[in-house]
Coordinates of C-alpha atoms in Angstrom, one line a residue:
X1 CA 102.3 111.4 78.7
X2 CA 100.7 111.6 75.4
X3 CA 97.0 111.9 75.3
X4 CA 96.2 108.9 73.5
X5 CA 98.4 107.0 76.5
X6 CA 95.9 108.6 79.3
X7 CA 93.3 106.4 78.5
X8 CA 95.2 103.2 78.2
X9 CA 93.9 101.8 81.5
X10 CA 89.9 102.5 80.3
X11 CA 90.6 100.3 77.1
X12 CA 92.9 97.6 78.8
X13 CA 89.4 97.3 80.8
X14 CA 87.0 96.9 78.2
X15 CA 89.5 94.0 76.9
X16 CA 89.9 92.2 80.1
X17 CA 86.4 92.7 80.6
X18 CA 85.6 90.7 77.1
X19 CA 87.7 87.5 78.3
X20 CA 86.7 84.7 80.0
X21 CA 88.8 85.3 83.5
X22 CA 87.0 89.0 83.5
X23 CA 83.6 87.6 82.9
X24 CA 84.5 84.8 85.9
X25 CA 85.3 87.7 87.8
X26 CA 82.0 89.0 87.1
X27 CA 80.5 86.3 88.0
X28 CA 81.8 86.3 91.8
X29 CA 81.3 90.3 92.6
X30 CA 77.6 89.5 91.1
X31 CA 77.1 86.2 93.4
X32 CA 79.0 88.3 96.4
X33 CA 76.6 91.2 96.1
X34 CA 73.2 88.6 95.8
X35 CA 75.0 87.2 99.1
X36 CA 75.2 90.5 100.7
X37 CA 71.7 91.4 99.3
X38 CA 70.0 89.0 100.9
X39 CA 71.8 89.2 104.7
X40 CA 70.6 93.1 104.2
X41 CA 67.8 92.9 106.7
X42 CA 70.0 91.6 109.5
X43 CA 71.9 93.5 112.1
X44 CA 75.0 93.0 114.5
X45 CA 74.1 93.5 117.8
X46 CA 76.9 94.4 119.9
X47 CA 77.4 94.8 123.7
X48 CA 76.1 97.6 125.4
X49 CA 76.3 100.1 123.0
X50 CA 74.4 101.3 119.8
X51 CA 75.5 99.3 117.0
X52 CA 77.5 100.3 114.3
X53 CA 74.2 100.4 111.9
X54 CA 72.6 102.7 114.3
X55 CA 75.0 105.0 114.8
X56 CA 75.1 105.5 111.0
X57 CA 71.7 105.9 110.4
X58 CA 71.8 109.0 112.8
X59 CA 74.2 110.0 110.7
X60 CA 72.5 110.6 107.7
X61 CA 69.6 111.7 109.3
X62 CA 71.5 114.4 110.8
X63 CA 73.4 115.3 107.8
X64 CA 69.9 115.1 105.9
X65 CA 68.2 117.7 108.6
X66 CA 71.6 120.2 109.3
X67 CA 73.9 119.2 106.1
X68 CA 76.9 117.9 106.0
X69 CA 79.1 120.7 107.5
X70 CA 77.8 120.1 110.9
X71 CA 78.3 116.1 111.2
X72 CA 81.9 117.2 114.0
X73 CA 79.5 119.7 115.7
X74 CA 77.3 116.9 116.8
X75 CA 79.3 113.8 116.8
X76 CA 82.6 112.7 117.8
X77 CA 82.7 110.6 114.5
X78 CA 86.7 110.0 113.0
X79 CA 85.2 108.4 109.3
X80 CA 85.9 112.2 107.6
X81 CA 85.8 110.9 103.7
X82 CA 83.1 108.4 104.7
X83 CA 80.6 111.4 105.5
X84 CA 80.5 112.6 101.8
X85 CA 79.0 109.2 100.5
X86 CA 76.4 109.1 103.3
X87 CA 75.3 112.8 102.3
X88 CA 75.3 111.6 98.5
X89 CA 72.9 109.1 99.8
X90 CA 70.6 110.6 101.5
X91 CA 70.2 113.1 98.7
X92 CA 68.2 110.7 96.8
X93 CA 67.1 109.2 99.4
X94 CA 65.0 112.0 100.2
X95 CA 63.9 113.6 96.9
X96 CA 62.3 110.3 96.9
X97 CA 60.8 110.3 100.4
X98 CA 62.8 107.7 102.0
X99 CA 62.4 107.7 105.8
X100 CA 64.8 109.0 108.2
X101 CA 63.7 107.7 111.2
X102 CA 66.6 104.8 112.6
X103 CA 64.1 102.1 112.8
X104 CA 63.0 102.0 108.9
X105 CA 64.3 99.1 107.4
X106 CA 64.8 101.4 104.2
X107 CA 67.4 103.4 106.2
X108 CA 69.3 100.6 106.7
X109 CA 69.7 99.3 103.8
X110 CA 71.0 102.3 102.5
X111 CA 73.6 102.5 104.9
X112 CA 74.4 99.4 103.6
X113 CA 74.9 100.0 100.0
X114 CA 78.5 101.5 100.8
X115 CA 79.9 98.9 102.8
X116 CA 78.2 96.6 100.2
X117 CA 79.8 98.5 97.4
X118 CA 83.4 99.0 99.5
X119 CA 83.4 94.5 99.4
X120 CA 83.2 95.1 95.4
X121 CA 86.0 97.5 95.9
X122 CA 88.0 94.5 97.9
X123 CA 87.4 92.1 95.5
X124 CA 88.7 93.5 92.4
X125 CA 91.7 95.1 94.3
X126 CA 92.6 91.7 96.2
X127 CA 92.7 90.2 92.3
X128 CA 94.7 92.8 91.2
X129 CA 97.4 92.2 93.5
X130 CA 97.1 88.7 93.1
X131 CA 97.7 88.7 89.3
X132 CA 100.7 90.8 90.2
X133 CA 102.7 87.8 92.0
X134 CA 100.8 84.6 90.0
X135 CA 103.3 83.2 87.7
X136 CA 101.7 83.6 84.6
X137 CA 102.5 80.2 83.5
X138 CA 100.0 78.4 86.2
X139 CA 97.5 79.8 84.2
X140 CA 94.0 82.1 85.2
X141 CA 92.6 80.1 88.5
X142 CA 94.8 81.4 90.8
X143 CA 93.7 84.8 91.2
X144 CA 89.8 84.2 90.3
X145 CA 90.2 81.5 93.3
X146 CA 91.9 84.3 96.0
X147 CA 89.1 86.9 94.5
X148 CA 86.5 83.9 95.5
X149 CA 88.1 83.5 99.1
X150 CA 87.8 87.0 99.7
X151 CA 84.5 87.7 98.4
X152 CA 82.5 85.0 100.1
X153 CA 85.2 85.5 103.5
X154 CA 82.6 85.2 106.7
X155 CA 84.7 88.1 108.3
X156 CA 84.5 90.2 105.3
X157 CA 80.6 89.5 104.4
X158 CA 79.5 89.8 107.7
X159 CA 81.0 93.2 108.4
X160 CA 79.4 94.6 105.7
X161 CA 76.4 93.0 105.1
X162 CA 75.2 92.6 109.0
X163 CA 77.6 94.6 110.6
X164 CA 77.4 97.7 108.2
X165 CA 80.8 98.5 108.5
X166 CA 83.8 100.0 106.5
X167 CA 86.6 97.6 107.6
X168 CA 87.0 96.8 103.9
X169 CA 88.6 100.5 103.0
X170 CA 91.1 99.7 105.3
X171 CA 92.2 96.4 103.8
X172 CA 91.6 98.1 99.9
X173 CA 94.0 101.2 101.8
X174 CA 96.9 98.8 102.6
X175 CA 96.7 96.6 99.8
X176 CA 96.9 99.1 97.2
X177 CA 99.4 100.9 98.7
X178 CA 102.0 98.5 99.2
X179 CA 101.2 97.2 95.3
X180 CA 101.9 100.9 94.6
X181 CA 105.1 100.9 96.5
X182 CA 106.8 97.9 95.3
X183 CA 106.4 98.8 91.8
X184 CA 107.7 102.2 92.3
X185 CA 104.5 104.5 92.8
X186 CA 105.3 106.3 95.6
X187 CA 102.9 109.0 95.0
X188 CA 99.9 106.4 94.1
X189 CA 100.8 104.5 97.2
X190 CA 100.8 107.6 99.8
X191 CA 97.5 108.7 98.1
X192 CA 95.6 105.4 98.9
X193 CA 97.0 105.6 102.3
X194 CA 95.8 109.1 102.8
X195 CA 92.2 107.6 101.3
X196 CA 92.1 105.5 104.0
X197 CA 93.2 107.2 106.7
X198 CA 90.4 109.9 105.8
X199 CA 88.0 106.9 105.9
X200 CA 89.2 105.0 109.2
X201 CA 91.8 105.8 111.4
X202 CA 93.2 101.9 111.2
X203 CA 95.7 102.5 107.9
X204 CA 98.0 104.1 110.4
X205 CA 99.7 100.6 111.3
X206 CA 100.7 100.7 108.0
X207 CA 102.3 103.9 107.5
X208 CA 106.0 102.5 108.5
X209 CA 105.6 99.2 106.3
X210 CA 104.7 101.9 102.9
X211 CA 107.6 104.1 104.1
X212 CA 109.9 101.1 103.7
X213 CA 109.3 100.0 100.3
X214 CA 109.1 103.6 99.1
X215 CA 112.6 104.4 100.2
X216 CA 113.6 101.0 99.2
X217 CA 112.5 101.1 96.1
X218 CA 112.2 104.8 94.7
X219 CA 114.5 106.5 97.5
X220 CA 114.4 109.8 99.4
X221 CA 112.5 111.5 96.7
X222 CA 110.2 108.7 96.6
X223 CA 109.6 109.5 99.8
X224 CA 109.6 113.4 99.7
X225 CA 106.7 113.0 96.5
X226 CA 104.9 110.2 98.7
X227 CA 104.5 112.5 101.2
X228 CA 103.4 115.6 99.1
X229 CA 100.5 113.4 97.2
X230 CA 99.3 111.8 100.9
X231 CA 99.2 115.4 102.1
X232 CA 97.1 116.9 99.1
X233 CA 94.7 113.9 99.5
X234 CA 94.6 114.4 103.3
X235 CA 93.5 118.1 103.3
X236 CA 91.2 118.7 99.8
X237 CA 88.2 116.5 101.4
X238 CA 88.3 118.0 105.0
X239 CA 88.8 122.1 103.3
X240 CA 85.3 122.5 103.9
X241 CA 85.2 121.9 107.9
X242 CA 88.5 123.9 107.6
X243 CA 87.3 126.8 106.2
X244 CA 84.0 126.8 108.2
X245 CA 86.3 126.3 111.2
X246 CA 86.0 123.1 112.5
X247 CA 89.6 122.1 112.3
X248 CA 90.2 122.1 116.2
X249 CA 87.4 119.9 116.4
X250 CA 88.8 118.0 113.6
X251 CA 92.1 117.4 115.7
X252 CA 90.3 117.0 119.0
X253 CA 88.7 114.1 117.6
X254 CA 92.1 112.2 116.2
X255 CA 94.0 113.3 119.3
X256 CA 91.4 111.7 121.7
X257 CA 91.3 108.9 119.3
X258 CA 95.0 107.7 119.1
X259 CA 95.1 108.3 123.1
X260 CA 94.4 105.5 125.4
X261 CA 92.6 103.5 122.5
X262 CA 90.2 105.8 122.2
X263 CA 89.7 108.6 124.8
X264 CA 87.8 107.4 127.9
X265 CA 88.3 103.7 126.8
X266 CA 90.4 102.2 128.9
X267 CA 90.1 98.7 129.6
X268 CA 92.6 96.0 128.9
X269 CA 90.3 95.0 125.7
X270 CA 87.4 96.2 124.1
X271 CA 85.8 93.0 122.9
X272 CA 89.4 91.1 121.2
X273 CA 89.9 87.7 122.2
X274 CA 93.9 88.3 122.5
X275 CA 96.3 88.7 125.2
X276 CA 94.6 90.1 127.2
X277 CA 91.1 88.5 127.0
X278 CA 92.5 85.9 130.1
X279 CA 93.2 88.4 132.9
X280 CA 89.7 88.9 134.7
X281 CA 88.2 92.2 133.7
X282 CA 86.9 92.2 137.6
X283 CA 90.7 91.7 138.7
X284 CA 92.5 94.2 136.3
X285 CA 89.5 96.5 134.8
X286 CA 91.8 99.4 133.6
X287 CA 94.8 99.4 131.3
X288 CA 96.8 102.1 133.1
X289 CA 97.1 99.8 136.2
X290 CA 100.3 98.6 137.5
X291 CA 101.5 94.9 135.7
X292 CA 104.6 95.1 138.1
X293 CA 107.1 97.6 139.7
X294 CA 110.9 97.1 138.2
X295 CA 113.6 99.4 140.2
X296 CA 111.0 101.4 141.8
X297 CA 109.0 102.2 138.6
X298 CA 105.8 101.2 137.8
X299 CA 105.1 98.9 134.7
X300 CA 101.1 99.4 133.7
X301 CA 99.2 96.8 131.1
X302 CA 99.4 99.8 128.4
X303 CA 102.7 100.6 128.6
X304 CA 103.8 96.9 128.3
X305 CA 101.8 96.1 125.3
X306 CA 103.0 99.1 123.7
X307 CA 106.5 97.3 124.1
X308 CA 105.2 94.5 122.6
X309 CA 103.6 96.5 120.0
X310 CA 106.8 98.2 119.0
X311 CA 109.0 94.9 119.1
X312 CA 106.4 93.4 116.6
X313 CA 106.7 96.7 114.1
X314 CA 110.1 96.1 114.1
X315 CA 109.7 92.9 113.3
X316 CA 108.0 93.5 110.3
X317 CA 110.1 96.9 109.2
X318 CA 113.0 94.4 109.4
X319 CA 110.9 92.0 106.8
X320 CA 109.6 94.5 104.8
X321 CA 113.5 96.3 104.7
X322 CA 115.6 93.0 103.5
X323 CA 112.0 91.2 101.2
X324 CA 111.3 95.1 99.8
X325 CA 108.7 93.2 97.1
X326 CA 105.1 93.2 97.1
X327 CA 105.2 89.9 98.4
X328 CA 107.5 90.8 101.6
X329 CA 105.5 94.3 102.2
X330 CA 102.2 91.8 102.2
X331 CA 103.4 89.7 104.8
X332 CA 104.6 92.2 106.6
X333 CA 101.4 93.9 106.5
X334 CA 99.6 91.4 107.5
X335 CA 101.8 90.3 110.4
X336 CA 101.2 93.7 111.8
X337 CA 97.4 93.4 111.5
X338 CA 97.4 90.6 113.5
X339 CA 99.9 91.7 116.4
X340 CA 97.4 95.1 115.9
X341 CA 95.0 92.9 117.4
X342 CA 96.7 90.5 119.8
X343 CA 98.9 92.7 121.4
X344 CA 97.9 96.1 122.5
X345 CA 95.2 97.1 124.8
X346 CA 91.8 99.1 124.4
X347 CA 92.3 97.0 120.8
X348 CA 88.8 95.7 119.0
X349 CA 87.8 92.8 117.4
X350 CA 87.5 93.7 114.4
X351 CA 91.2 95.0 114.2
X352 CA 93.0 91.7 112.5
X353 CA 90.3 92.3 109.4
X354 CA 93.1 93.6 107.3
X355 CA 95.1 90.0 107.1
X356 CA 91.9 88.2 105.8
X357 CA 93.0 90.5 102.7
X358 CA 96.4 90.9 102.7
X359 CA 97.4 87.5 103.4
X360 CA 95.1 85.8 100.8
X361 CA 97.4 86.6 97.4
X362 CA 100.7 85.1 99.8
X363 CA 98.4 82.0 100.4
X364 CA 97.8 80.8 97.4
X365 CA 101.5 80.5 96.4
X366 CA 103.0 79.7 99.9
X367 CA 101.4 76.6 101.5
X368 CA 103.1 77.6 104.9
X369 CA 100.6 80.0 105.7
X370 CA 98.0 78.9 104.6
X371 CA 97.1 77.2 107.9
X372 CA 97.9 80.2 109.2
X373 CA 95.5 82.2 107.6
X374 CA 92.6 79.2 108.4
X375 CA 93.2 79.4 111.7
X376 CA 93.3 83.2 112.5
X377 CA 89.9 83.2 110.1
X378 CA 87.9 81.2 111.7
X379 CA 89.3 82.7 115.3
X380 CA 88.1 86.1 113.8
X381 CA 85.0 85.4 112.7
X382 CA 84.0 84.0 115.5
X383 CA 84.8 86.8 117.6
X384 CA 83.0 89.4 115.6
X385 CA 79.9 86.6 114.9
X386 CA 79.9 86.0 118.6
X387 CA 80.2 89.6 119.9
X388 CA 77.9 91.1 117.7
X389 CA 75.5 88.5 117.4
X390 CA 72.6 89.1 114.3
X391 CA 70.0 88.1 117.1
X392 CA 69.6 90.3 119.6
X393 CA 68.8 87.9 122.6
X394 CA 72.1 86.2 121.7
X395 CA 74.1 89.2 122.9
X396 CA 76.2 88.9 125.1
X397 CA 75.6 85.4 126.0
X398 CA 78.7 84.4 125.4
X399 CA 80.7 86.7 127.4
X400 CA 82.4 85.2 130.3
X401 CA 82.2 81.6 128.3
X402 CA 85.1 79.7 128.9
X403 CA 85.7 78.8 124.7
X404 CA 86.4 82.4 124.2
X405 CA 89.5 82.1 126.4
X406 CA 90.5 78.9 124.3
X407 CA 90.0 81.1 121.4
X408 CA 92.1 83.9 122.8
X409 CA 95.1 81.0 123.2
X410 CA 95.1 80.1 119.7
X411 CA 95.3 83.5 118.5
X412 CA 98.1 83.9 121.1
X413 CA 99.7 80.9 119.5
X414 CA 99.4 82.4 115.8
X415 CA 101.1 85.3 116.4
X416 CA 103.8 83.6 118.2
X417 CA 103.8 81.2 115.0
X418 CA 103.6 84.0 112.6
X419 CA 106.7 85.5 114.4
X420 CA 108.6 82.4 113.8
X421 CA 108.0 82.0 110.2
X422 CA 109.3 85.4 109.6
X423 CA 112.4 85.4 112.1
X424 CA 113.4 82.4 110.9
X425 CA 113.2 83.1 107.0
X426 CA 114.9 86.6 108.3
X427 CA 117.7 84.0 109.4
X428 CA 117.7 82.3 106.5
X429 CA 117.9 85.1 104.3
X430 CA 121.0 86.0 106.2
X431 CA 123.0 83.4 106.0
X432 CA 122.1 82.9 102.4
X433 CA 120.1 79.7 102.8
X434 CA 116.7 81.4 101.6
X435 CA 115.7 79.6 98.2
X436 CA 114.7 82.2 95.6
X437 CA 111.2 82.1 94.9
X438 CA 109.7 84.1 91.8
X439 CA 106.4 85.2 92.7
X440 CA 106.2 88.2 91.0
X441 CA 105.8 89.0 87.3
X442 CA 108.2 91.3 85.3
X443 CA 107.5 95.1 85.5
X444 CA 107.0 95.3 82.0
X445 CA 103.5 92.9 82.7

């Protein structure tokens, strides 16, 4: 690449920046930050635990007192990458005095400024992919008008600007990385994978849906490259617990993670109103008990939904194999956020997140799911909003309310509906009834 090329990207910035669709994209990160500004002082409170906000505020105190080396001595924290922009924080943060105690409102607002800054992230990505499968003849609204949806989302706002969480790196994570790997960057698409994984543990669900369109569309060598960049991004930011010898704690706290949903978690859900949200917690409190007993052999709740789980994946590895595009590998993604959520056990309820990204550049273009994507919004946020409540007598009382089981059902009913729109253009694409649909602009744009 010649040096003059290198910088291409920086001035094909400053243009876009000087038009009018880069300045109406200014305009809605600026009105999306003044929204999450002023929701700063709130706070999620979930169910019988320390919230989210907490738990990061004694993170930077700790890595403020000990440094950042001993954050996996003293927590069982999986958010590796995440760790370096809390220490950056609270570098300035105390050179100028700030207070470390949990309950200063300071400290939580700047726990809030990555999340805050993650949603900016979002935003210009989520465009970004959208431009990429706009027909350029419909003119500039389309992707300002996804960027909009996403930006002022109640599931994304409030999980950043109450709820003080990350979920957005995992949604930035898939996106970019099946943008990468339809056009052909396997090694760009492996690397934001890696960048999430290192973040949350989340981007995993995606792994298989990236693999496809790499060896789909840049082959075995795609896929050996792919691999190489994901494992240089994986192991740069973690060489300093490595070489100080924390890698076995490093791996104890993955392991226990991707076991039983979580180590000693180990009821049917953890807060999701899926499948499992109707069985009485009282009746059926673990997920390792016996569902039924076929030929002598006992079939537990966990073991079943990982069935479940796997037929969905292959579902979507099916979609993402014959529609190898950035349109297929979006709706495949997103299909597999929201069986993440509906179908296993031990599963959150913040797990669908993802699709409130990764479905919104498909929506635009595809009325279909677009009622779809309404309906498993407003299911979502409702969850989180009524789980974490931002008042704290609030928690919890909506618990055993019968709604949430109503709720539950119709997100039950959307992945059963989701299914159906992707078997069935599966069957259409195989008997060669599928119209062709160019959503996607030449390579050379």
């Amino acid at each position: 690449m010649r040096r003059s090329d290198r910088w291409g990207w920086l001035r094909d910035l400053r243009s876009f920046a000087g038009t009018r669709e880069g300045r109406s994209l200014a305009l809605i990160i600026v009105a999306a930050v003044a929204v999450r500004l002023a929701l700063l002082p709130t706070t999620a409170h979930l169910t019988d635990v320390f919230t989210d906000e907490f738990t990061f505020k004694r993170h930077v105190a700790l890595i403020h007192e000990r440094g950042l080396i001993e954050t996996f001595r003293d927590t069982n924290t999986s958010y590796v990458f995440y760790h370096y922009a809390l220490w950056l924080l609270s570098l300035p943060y105390g050179w100028l005095g700030g207070s470390f105690d949990t309950s200063s409102s300071s400290l939580r607002a700047l726990v809030k400024i990555p999340p805050l800054l993650v949603d900016v992230a979002l935003v210009a990505t989520v465009y970004a992919v959208t431009r990429s499968i706009w027909p350029k003849e419909r003119g500039e609204w389309g992707p300002l008008a996804v960027a909009a949806v996403v930006a002022f989302h109640p599931v994304v706002v409030y999980d950043s600007a109450v709820w003080a969480q990350i979920d957005a790196v995992v949604a930035i994570s898939a996106l970019a990385a099946i943008a990468f790997a339809a056009r052909g960057q396997p090694m760009a698409a492996c690397a934001m994978l890696a960048f999430g994984l290192l973040n949350k543990p989340q981007p995993v669900i995606f792994v298989p849906i990236v693999a496809v369109l790499i060896w789909r569309n840049s082959g075995t060598r795609g896929l050996l490259r792919g691999a190489a960049a994901g494992l240089a991004v994986t192991i740069v930011p973690v060489l300093p617990w490595l070489i100080a010898g924390d890698g076995a704690r490093l791996v104890h706290v993955y392991r226990k993670l991707f076991s039983n949903g979580g180590g000693d978690v180990t009821a049917l859900t953890q807060n999701a109103w899926n499948l499992w949200w109707f069985i009485p917690f009282e009746k059926v409190p673990q997920a390792k008990d016996v569902l039924a007993s076929i030929g002598g052999l006992d079939l537990s709740y966990q073991r079943f939904s990982l069935g479940l789980s796997m037929a969905a994946a292959l579902l979507a590895l099916a979609y993402a194999w014959r529609f190898a595009t950035l349109r297929g590998g979006l709706l495949a993604a997103s299909y597999v956020a929201v069986a993440f959520y509906v179908l296993p056990t031990s599963t959150h309820e913040r797990y669908m997140y993802p699709m409130a990204a990764l479905l919104a550049p498909v929506v635009l273009v595809e009325s279909r799911y677009r009622w779809l994507y309404a309906m498993l919004s407003v299911t979502l946020f409702a969850n989180m909003f009524l789980v974490a409540p931002p008042v704290a007598s609030w928690s919890r009382r909506w618990d055993d309310a019968l709604f949430t089981h109503y709720v539950a059902g119709v997100n039950v009913l959307a992945f059963l509906a989701y299914t159906w729109l992707l078997v069935s253009e599966l069957t259409a694409a195989r008997h060669r009834e599928l119209p062709v649909i160019v959503l996607e602009r030449a390579s050379a744009d």
